[in-house]
Every structure is written in structure tokens, then in C-alpha cells.
Short mmCIF file of C-alpha atoms in Angstrom, two decimals:
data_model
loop_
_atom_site.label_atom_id
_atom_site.label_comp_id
_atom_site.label_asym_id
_atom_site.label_seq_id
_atom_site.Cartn_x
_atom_site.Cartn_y
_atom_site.Cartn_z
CA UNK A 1 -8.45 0.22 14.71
CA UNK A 2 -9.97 -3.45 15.23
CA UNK A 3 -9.49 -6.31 13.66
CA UNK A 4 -12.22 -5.91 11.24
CA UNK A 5 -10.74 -2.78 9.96
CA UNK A 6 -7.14 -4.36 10.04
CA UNK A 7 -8.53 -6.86 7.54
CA UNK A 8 -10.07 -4.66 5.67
CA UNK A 9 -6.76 -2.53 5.14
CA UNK A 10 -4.42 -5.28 4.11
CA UNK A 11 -7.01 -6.29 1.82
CA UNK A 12 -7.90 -3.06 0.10
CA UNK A 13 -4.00 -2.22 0.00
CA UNK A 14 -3.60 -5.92 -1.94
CA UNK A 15 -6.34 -4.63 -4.11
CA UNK A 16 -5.25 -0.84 -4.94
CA UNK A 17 -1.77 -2.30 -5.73
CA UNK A 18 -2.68 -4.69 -8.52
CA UNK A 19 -5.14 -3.18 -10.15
CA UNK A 20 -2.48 0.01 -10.52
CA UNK A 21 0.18 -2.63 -11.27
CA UNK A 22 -2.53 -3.45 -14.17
CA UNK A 23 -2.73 -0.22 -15.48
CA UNK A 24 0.78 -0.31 -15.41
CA UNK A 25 1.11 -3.00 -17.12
CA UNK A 26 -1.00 -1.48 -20.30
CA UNK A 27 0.88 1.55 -20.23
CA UNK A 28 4.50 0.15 -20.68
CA UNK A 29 3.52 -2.39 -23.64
CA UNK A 30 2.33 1.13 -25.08
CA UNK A 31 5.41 3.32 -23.74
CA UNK A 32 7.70 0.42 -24.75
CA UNK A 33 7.26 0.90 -28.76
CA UNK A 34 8.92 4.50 -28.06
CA UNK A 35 11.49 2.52 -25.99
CA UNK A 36 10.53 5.06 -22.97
CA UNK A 37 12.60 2.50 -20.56
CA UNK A 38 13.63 4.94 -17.89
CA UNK A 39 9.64 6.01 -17.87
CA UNK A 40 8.44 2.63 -17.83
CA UNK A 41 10.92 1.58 -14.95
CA UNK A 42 9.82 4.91 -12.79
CA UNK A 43 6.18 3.86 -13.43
CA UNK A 44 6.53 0.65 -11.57
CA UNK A 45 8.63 1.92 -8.81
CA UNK A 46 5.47 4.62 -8.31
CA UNK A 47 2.74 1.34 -8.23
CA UNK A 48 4.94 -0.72 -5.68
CA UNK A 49 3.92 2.38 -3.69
CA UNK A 50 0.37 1.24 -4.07
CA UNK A 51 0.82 -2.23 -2.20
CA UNK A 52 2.73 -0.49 0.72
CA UNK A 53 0.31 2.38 1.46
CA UNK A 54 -3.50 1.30 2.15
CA UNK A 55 -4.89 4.77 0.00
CA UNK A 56 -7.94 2.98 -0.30
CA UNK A 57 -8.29 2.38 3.88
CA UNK A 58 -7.46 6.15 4.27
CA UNK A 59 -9.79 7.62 1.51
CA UNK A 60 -13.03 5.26 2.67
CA UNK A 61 -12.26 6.55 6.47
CA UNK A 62 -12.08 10.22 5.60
CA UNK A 63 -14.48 10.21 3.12
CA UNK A 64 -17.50 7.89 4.60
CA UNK A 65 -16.55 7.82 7.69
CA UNK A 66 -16.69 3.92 7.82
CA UNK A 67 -14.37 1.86 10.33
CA UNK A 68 -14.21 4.43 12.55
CA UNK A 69 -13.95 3.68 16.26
CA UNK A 70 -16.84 6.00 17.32
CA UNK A 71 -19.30 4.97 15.17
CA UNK A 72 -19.72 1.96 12.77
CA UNK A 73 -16.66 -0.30 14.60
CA UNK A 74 -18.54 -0.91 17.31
CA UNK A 75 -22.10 -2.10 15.30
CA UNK A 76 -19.51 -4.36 13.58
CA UNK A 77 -18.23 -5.65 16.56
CA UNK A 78 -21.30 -6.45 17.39
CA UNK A 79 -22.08 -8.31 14.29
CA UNK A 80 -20.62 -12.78 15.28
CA UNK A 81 -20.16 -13.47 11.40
CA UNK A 82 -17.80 -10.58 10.34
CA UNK A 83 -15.89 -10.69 13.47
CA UNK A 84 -15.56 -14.65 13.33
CA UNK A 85 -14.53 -13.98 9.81
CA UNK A 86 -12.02 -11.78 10.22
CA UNK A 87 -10.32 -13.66 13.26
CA UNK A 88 -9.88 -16.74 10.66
CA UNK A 89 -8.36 -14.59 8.09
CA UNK A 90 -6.44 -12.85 10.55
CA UNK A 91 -4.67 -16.05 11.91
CA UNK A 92 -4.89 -17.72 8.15
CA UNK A 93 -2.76 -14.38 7.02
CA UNK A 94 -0.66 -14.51 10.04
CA UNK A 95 0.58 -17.91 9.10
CA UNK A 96 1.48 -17.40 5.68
CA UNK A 97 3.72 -14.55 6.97
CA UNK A 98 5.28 -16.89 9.47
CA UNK A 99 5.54 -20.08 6.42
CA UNK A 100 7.21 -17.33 3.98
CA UNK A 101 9.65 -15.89 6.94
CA UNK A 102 10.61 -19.89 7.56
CA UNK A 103 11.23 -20.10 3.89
CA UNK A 104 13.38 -16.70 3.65
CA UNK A 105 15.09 -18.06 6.66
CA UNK A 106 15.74 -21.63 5.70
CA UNK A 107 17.10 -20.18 2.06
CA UNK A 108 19.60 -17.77 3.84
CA UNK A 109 20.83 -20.37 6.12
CA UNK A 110 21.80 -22.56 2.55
CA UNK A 111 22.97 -19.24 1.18
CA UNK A 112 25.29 -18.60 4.06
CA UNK A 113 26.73 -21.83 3.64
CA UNK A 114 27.40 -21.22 -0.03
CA UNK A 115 29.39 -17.86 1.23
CA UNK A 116 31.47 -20.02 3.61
CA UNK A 117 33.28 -20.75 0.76
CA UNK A 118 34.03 -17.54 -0.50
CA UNK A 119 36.98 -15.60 -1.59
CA UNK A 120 38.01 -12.33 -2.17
CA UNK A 121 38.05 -11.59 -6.07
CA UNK A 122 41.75 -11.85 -7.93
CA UNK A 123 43.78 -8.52 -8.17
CA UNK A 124 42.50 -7.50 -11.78
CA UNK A 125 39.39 -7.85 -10.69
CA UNK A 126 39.15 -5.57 -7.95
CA UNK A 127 41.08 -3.28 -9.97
CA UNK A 128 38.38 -3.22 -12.44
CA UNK A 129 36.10 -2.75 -9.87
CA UNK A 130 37.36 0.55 -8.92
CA UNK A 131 38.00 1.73 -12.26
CA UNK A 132 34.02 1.31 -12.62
CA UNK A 133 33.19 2.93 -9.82
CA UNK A 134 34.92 5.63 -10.26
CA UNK A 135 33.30 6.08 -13.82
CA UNK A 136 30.01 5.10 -12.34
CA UNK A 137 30.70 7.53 -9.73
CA UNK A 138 30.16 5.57 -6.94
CA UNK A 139 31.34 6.89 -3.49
CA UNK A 140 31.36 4.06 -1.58
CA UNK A 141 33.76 0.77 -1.60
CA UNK A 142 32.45 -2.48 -3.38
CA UNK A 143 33.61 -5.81 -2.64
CA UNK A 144 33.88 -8.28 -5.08
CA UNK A 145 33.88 -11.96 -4.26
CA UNK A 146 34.36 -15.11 -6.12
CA UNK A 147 32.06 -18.07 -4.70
CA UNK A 148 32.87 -21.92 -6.23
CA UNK A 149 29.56 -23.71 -6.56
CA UNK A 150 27.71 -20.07 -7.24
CA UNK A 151 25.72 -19.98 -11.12
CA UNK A 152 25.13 -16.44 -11.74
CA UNK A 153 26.68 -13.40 -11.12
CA UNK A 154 24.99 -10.88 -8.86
CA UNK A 155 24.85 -7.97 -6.27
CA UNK A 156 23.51 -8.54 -2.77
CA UNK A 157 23.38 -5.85 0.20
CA UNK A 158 22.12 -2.48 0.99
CA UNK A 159 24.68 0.59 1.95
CA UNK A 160 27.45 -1.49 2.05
CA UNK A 161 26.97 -4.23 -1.31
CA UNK A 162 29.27 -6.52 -2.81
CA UNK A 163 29.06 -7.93 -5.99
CA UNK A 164 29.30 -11.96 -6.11
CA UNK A 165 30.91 -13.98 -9.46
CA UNK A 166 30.95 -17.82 -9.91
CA UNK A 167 34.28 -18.98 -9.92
CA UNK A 168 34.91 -19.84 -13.32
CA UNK A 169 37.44 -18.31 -16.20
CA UNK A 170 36.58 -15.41 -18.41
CA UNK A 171 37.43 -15.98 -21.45
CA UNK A 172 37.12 -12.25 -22.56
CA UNK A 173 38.28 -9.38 -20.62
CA UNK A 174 35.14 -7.46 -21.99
CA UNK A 175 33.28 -10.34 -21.11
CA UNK A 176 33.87 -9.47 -17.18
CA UNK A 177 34.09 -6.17 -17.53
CA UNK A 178 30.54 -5.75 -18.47
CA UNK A 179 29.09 -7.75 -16.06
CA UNK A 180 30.72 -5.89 -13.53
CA UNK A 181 29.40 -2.69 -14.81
CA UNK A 182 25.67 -4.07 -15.47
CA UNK A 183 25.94 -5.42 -11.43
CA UNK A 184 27.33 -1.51 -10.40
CA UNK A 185 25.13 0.10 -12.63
CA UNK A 186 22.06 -2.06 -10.43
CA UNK A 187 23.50 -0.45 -6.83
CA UNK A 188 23.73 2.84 -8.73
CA UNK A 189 20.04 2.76 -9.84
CA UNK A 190 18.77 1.44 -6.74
CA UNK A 191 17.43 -1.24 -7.43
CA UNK A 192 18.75 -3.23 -4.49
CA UNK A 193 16.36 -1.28 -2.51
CA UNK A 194 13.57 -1.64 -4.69
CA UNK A 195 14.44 -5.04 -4.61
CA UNK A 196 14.31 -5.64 -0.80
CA UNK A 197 10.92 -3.46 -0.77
CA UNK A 198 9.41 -6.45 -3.16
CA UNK A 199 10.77 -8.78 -1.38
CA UNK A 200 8.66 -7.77 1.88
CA UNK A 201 5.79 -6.96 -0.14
CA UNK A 202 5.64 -10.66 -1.29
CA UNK A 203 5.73 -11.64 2.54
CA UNK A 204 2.73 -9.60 3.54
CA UNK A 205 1.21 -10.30 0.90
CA UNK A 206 1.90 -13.61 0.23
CA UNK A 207 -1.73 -14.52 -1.07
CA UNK A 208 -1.40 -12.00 -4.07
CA UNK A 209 -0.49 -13.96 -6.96
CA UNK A 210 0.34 -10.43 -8.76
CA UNK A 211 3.23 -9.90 -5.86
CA UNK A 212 5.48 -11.91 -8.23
CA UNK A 213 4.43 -10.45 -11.13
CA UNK A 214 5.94 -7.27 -9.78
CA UNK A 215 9.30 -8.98 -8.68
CA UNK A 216 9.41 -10.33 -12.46
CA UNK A 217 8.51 -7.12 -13.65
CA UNK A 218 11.07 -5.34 -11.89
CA UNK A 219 14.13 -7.57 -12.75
CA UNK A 220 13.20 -7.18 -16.50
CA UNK A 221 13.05 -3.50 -16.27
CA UNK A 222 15.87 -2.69 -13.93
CA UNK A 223 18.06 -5.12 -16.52
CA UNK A 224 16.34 -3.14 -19.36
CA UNK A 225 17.28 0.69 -17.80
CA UNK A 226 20.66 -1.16 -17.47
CA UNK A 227 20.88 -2.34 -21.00
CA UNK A 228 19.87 1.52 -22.02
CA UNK A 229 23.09 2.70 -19.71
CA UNK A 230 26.00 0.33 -21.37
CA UNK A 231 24.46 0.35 -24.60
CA UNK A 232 24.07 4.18 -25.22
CA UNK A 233 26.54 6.24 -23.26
CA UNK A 234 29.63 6.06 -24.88
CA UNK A 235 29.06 2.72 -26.41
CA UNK A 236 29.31 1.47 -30.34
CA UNK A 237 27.49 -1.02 -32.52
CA UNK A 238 30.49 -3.48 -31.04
CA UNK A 239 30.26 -2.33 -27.97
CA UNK A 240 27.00 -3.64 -28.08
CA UNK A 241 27.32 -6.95 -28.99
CA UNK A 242 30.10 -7.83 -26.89
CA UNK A 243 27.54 -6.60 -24.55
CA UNK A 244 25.03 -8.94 -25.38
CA UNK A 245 27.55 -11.79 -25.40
CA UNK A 246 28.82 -11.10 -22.02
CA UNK A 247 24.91 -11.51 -21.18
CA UNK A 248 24.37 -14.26 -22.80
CA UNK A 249 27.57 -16.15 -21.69
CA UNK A 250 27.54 -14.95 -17.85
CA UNK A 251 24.60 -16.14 -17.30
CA UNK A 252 23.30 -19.57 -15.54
CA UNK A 253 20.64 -21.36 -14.94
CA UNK A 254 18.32 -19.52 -12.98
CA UNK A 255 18.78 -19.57 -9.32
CA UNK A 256 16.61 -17.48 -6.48
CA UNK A 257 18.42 -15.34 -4.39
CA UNK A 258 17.26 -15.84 -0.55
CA UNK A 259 18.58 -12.16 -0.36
CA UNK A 260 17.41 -8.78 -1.41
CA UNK A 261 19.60 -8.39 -5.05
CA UNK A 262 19.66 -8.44 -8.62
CA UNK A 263 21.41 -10.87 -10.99
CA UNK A 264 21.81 -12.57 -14.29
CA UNK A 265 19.79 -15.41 -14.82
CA UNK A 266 18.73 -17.54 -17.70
CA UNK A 267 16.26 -15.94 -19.10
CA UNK A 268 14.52 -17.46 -22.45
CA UNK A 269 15.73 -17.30 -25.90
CA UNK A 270 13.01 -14.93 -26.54
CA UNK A 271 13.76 -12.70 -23.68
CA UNK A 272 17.44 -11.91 -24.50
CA UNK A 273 16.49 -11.42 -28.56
CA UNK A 274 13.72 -8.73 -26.91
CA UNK A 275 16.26 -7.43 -24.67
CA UNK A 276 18.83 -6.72 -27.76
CA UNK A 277 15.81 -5.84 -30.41
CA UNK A 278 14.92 -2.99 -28.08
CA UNK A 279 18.76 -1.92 -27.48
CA UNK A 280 18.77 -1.93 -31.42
CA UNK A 281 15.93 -0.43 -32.22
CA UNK A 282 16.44 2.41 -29.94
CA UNK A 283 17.25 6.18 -31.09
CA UNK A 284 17.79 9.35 -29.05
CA UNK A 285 15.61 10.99 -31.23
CA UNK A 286 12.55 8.75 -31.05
CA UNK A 287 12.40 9.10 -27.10
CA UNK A 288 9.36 10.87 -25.39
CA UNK A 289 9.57 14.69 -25.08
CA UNK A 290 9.80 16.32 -21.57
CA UNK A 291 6.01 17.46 -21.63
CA UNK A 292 4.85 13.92 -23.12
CA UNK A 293 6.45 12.36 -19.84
CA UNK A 294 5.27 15.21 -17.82
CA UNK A 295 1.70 15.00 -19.30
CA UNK A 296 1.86 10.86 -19.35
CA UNK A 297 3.00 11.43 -15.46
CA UNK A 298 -0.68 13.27 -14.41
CA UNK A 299 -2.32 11.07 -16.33
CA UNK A 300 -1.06 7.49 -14.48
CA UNK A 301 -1.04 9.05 -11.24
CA UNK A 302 -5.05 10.25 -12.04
CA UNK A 303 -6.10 6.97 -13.24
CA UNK A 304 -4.75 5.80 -10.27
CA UNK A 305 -6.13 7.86 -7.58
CA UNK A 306 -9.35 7.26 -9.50
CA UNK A 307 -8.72 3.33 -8.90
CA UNK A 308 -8.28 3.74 -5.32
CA UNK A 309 -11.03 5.61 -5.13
CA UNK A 310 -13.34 3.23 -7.15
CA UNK A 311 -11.83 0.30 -4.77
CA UNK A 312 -12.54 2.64 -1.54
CA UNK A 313 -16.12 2.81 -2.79
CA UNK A 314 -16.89 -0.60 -3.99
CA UNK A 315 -15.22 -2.12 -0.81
CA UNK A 316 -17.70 0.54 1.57
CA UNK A 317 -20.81 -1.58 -0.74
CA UNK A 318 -19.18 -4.68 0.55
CA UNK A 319 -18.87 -3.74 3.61
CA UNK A 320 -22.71 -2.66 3.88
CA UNK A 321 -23.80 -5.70 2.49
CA UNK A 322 -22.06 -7.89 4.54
CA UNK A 323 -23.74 -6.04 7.62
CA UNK A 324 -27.34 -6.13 5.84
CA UNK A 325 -26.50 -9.73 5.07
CA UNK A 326 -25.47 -10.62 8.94
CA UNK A 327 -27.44 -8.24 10.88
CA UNK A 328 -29.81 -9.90 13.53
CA UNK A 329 -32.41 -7.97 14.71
CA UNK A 330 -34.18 -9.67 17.91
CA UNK A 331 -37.91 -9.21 18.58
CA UNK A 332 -38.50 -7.84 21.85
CA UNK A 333 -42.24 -6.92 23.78
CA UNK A 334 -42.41 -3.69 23.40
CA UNK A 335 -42.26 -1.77 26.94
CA UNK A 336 -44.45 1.30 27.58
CA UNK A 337 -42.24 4.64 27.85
CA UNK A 338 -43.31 7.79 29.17
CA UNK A 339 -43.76 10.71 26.54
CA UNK A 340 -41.39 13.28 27.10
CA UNK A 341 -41.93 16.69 26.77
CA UNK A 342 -39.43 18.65 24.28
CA UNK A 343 -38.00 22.22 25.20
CA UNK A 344 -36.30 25.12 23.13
CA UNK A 345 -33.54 26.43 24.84
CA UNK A 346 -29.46 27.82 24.62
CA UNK A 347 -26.60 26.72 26.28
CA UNK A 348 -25.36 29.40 29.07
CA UNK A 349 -22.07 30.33 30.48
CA UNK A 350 -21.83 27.25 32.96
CA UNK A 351 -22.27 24.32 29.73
CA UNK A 352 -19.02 23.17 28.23
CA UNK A 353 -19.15 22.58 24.64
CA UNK A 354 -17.07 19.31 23.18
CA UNK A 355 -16.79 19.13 19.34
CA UNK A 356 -16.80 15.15 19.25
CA UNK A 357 -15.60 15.80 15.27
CA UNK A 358 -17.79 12.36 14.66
CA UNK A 359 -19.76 12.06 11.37
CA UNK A 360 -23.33 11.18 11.24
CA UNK A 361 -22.38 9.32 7.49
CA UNK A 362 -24.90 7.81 4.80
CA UNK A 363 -26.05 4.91 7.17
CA UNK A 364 -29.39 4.85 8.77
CA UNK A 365 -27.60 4.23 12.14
CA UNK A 366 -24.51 5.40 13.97
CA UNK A 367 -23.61 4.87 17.55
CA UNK A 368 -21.06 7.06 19.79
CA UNK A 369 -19.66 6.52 23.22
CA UNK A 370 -18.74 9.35 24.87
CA UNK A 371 -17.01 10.35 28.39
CA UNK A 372 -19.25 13.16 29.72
CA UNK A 373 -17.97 15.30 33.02
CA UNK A 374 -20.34 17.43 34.81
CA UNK A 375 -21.36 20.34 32.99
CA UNK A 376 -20.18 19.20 29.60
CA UNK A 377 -22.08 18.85 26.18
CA UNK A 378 -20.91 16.83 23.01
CA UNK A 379 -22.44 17.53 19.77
CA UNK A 380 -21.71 15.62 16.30
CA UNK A 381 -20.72 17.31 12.98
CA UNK A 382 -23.35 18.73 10.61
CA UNK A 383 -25.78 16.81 8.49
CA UNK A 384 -28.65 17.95 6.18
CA UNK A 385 -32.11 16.95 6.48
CA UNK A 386 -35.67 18.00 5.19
CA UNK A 387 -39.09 19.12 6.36
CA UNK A 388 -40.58 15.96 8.17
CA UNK A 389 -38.09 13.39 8.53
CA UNK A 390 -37.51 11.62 11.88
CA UNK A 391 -34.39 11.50 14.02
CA UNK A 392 -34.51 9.08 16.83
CA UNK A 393 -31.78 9.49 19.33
CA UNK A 394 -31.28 7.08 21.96
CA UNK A 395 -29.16 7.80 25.33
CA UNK A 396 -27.78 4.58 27.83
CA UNK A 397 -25.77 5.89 30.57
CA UNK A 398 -23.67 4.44 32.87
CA UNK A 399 -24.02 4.72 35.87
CA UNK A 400 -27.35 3.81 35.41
CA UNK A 401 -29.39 6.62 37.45
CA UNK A 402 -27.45 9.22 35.53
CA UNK A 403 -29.63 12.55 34.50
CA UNK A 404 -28.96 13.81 30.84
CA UNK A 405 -30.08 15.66 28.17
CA UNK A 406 -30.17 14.91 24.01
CA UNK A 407 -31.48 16.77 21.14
CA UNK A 408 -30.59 18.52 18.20
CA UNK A 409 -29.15 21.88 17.12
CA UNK A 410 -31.90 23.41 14.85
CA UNK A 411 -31.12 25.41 11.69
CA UNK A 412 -32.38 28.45 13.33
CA UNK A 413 -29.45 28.02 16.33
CA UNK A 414 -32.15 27.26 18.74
CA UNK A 415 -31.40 23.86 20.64
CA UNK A 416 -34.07 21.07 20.81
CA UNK A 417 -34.29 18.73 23.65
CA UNK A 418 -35.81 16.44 25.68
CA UNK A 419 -34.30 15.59 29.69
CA UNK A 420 -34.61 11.75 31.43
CA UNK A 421 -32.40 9.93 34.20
CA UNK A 422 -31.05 6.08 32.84
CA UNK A 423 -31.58 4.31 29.28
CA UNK A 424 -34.50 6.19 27.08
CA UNK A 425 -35.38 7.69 23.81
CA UNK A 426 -37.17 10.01 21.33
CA UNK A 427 -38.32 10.63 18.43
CA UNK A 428 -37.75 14.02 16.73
CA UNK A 429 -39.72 15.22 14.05
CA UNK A 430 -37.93 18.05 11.58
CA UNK A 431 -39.94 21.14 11.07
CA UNK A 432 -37.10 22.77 8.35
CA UNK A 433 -34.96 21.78 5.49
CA UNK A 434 -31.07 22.58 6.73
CA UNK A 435 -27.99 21.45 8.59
CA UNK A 436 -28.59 20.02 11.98
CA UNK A 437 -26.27 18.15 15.07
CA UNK A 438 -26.88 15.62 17.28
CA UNK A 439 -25.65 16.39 20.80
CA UNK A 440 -26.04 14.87 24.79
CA UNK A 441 -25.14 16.64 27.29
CA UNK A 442 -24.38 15.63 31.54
CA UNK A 443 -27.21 17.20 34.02
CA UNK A 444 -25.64 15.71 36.88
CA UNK A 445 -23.20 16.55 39.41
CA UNK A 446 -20.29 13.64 38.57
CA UNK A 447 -18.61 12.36 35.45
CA UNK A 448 -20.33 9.69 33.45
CA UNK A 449 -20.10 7.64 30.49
CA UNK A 450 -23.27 7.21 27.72
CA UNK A 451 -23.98 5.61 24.75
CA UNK A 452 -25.81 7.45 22.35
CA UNK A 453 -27.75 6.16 19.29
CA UNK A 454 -28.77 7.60 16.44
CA UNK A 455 -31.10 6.37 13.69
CA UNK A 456 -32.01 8.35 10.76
#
């Protein structure tokens, strides 16, 4: 991979991710009027997938066979603008990391400071604390701490979290108790780890506006999947509204967490009504069947493939016309070249034959280097041509005395060739329609290394 292609990665990876975070997007203002929460929620943990895996890089390699070393990297590298281009963007991108990675840093340094003062939580507390996770069902230990000068309450960590409360009274034991269990019910989830995943996605890809879209995103639906949770296992119309209060009354002004967690902030009037409309509003019986999911499932992860897909496609058009658009061809006298006379023949027993497994792809031109010991042949994949079309192949070996051989493999099985010592080439005129393959092959007696050319 080059730099070129690097850029071209993060790039269609940025790209992939939003536009399935858009789709997305449409599909949970629709799935939210059936209050499919848990649906919704697993829907956006499936397109944060999208800005972590470059789809889009993979498909447009395997599929046009564009960025590959063996063939169109090295015209590219060739080509001043794009690789200028991509060195800015390169050390522009790098810098942003480093900026946001100064930030994270400089905000954990103040956070640390804010833990200094720290305490472990009051008896009844902790007790409560248990008593949760044991209903919960959570194996593992959580700490509680109480931290003066901290606004919200929230959980921070990984395997081993603690849950962190400003130090202030509660006026209602309910009041406490479900803030503790909407904090546990966040480590239960996992959405500490989705959390943390967001988190780096927002330093890679710092220039993506949409980055914090999905952070916002995924605190409203985590807190939503948690409402769903307190609201309707076990709980009552009261329960409910002393739920609501404890929300409402545990929360502070908002504050940014310079760690990977989840906690209650301010959020707008409008934002806690729409948090309790949709708790009250929301009836066992008017959730999504199994096969609606199932069948809603297919469908998302289709129009997404299709996206990347599109993206892969549109990007390879970029990519072409930025080569079109940059490409310098330079004028040279042309030099008089000896006609060389083409033979029909079959490899024997004594020639090696390497599958290179390089496409000849859409392009009019694709270039291979190849390592060729004594005795050995290398031959390209297939590719179909008609009745009177040209293929001009073009050999430069190193050293530069070396004897060699290129044609093509006919559709009949026969080989084609033409023989010369140094740099040369020739033009091949097609007698059939079929499947043909490029190959060059070492006449001499010692390894050598050539650069073969082929224009369509």
C-alpha cells in the first residue's frame, strides 16, 4: 500500500460511514413511531462498523483491481500532482490526530485532578450498589465514588468501571437509586465500549463533522434502551415518574467527559419531555414482530453494502479522472525499431510457469514488475478481447542486455510471441474473439528483473 492508496482508504472509510450513518438516521425516525428502541440502538452500533472498516477500499481493490501494487500504484506514483496531494493531506491528517490526542490528553490531566479529590461512596451507597448488581446480574465488582466539584453523575472505565456521583445530598432514596441503576444498566449494555470505539473514531477522523453526530446519537439511544429497561421490567406508572424525576434532578449542566463513559447531562426541555413521551407511549404489544426485525435487518445491511459499493465505484471515477486530469504525456522523436518476427509455439518441460494472479482491469494501460529467474515464465489473469483489436506489450529489463520473450496465450492454447535482448516492443493484432493472457518469460541463463507494459 502507498500513500496514495492510504489516502484513499481513510477517505472512502469517512465516506461509507456517514452516508450509512444517514440511512440510519432515516430508518430510526421511522422505527421510532413503533418505539423499536433496542432495534434502533443495534442499528447504530452496526454503522459505527462502517467508519472502522474501509469496505469501500476492499471492494474497489478486489473488484477493479485499482491501487494495487503491481499495476496502477506505480502509474500513480508516477503521476507529481496526486502524489504531492496526498503527502499534504497525509501530514494535514496526521496533525489533526496529534491536535485531538493533545486535547484528550490535556482534558484527562484536568480530569485526574478532579479525581484527586475523590472518595469512596458512603456505606448505603455501596450497599445499593451491590444490591443492583446483583439484580442486574453483574459479575464483576463496581466502585462507586463521590467526587466534590463533579456536575453529573456517570460511569467511566472498561473491565473494571466505577460509577462517579457529585457530592451532593439526595433528597430521595429513589432518587439515587435510579441513577445508580440507569449508570449499571450502561456497563451492562456496553455501551462503555461503544463509547470508547466513538471516541477513537472522532480522533481519526477528526475532519468528519458527522463523527459527532454519532457520539450524540449514541448517548441519546443508549439513555433511551436504558429508559426502556427501568421503565418496563417490573416498573409502574410511579415507578416511572420517580424515574423521570431522578433524571431530571440528577442531572447538571453538561460537562464532556475526557474519558470513554456515559452520563447524565442537561439535556433540553424538549429532550427529556421526548425521552418520557416515548417511555409513555410505549406498549409491549405495539413492538416490531421477530420477522419485521429480521426482514428490516437484510434490508439495512443491503442498502448498505449497496452504498459501499456505489462509493467504491464513484471514488474508482475519481480516481480516473484525477489521472486523465494530471497525466503528462512527453513528446519524444520517434526512434526506428526493428520489426520482429512473431512465432507460435508451447512451453516444454524445462519453462516454469508463475501465475502472477495480476488483473489486466478496465484501463487502457497496466504496468507489472516482475522478478524473473532463469527458465521461468509469468503470465497475467484472463481478459476478453475481439477480432482485430491491438495489444501492445512492452518489456524493459534490467540488466539491460537481458534476452526475453512476451506474447500472449491465444484462445486456441497456442502461445504467441515475439524474442529481443534490452527495452523493446510490439504490437499484436487479435485474429479471434475469446479470453487471452499476457505473459514474459527469461531466455537467459541468470535471474533478472523486467518491467512489462501493457496497453490495450
Amino acid at each position: 500500500m502507498n500513500l496514495i492508496s492510504f489516502c484513499f482508504m481513510i477517505f472512502m472509510t469517512s465516506v461509507t460511514g456517514s452516508l450509512v450513518l444517514g440511512i440510519w438516521k432515516l430508518f430510526s425516525l421511522w422505527a421510532d413511531k413503533w418505539k423499536a428502541v433496542r432495534e434502533i440502538r443495534l442499528g447504530l452500533a452496526v454503522s459505527m462498523l462502517f467508519f472502522i472498516l474501509p469496505a469501500a477500499y476492499v471492494y474497489i481493490v478486489m473488484v477493479s483491481g485499482c491501487f494495487l501494487n503491481g499495476s496502477d500504484s506505480i502509474l500513480f506514483l508516477g503521476t507529481p500532482f496526486l502524489v504531492k496531494s496526498c503527502r499534504i493531506l497525509f501530514l494535514v491528517w496526521g496533525a489533526g490526530i496529534i491536535f485531538k490526542l493533545l486535547l484528550m490528553h490535556k482534558s484527562r490531566r484536568r480530569f485526574k485532578k478532579l479525581l484527586r479529590g475523590s472518595f469512596t461512596a458512603e456505606p448505603r451507597i455501596r450497599e445499593m450498589t451491590e444490591a443492583l448488581c446483583q439484580k442486574l446480574r453483574i459479575r464483576r465488582k463496581i466502585l462507586v465514588y463521590t467526587i466534590p466539584g463533579l456536575e453529573i453523575p456517570a460511569i467511566v472505565g472498561g473491565r473494571k468501571a466505577a460509577v462517579l456521583l457529585p457530592d451532593r445530598e439526595y433528597r430521595e432514596k429513589e432518587e439515587l437509586f435510579y441513577i445508580l441503576e440507569h449508570e449499571l444498566l450502561h456497563y451492562k449494555h456496553g455501551d462503555l465500549f461503544l463509547k470508547k470505539v466513538c471516541l477513537w473514531i472522532q480522533v481519526f477522523q477528526w475532519f468528519n463533522p458527522l463523527a459527532l453526530m454519532l457520539e450524540r446519537e449514541l448517548d441519546r439511544w443508549c439513555d433511551a434502551f436504558c429508559d426502556l429497561k427501568i421503565c418496563y421490567e417490573g416498573g409502574t406508572e410511579q415507578n416511572r415518574k420517580q424515574y423521570f424525576y431522578a433524571v431530571v434532578e440528577g442531572c447538571g449542566e453538561f460537562c464532556r467527559l475526557p474519558v470513554a463513559g456515559m452520563k447524565l447531562k442537561r439535556n433540553s426541555e424538549k429532550d427529556i419531555r421526548e425521552r418520557a413521551e416515548r417511555m409513555k407511549r410505549y406498549k409491549r404489544k405495539n413492538r416490531m414482530k421477530k420477522s419485521v426485525v429480521i426482514l428490516l435487518a437484510v434490508c439495512f445491511m443491503a442498502v448498505s453494502a449497496g452504498t459501499v459499493m456505489a462509493a467504491g465505484q464513484g471514488t474508482e471515477a475519481l480516481y480516473s479522472m484525477l489521472y486523465a486530469e494530471t497525466d503528462e504525456t512527453i513528446a519524444e522523436q520517434p526512434q526506428a525499431q526493428e520489426e520482429l518476427e512473431e512465432y507460435i509455439w508451447i512451453p516444454d518441460g524445462n519453462t516454469t510457469v508463475i501465475e502472477s494472479g495480476e488483473n489486466l482491469n478496465m484501463r487502457s494501460m497496466s504496468t507489472y514488475t516482475w522478478e524473473l529467474s532463469a527458465g521461468t515464465m509469468r503470465r497475467t489473469t484472463q481478459f476478453y478481447a475481439s477480432a482485430g483489436s491491438k495489444v501492445v506489450i512492452t518489456i524493459a529489463t534490467d540488466p539491460l542486455n537481458a534476452k526475453t520473450g512476451i506474447g500472449l496465450y491465444q484462445p486456441n492454447g497456442y502461445l504467441r510471441g515475439v524474442s529481443n535482448t534490452g527495452a523493446y516492443s510490439h504490437t499484436f493484432t487479435l485474429y479471434d474473439d475469446g479470453f487471452y493472457r499476457v505473459y514474459a518469460r527469461n531466455e537467459g541463463n541468470s535471474n533478472i528483473t523486467v518491467q512489462v507494459t501493457v496497453t490495450k
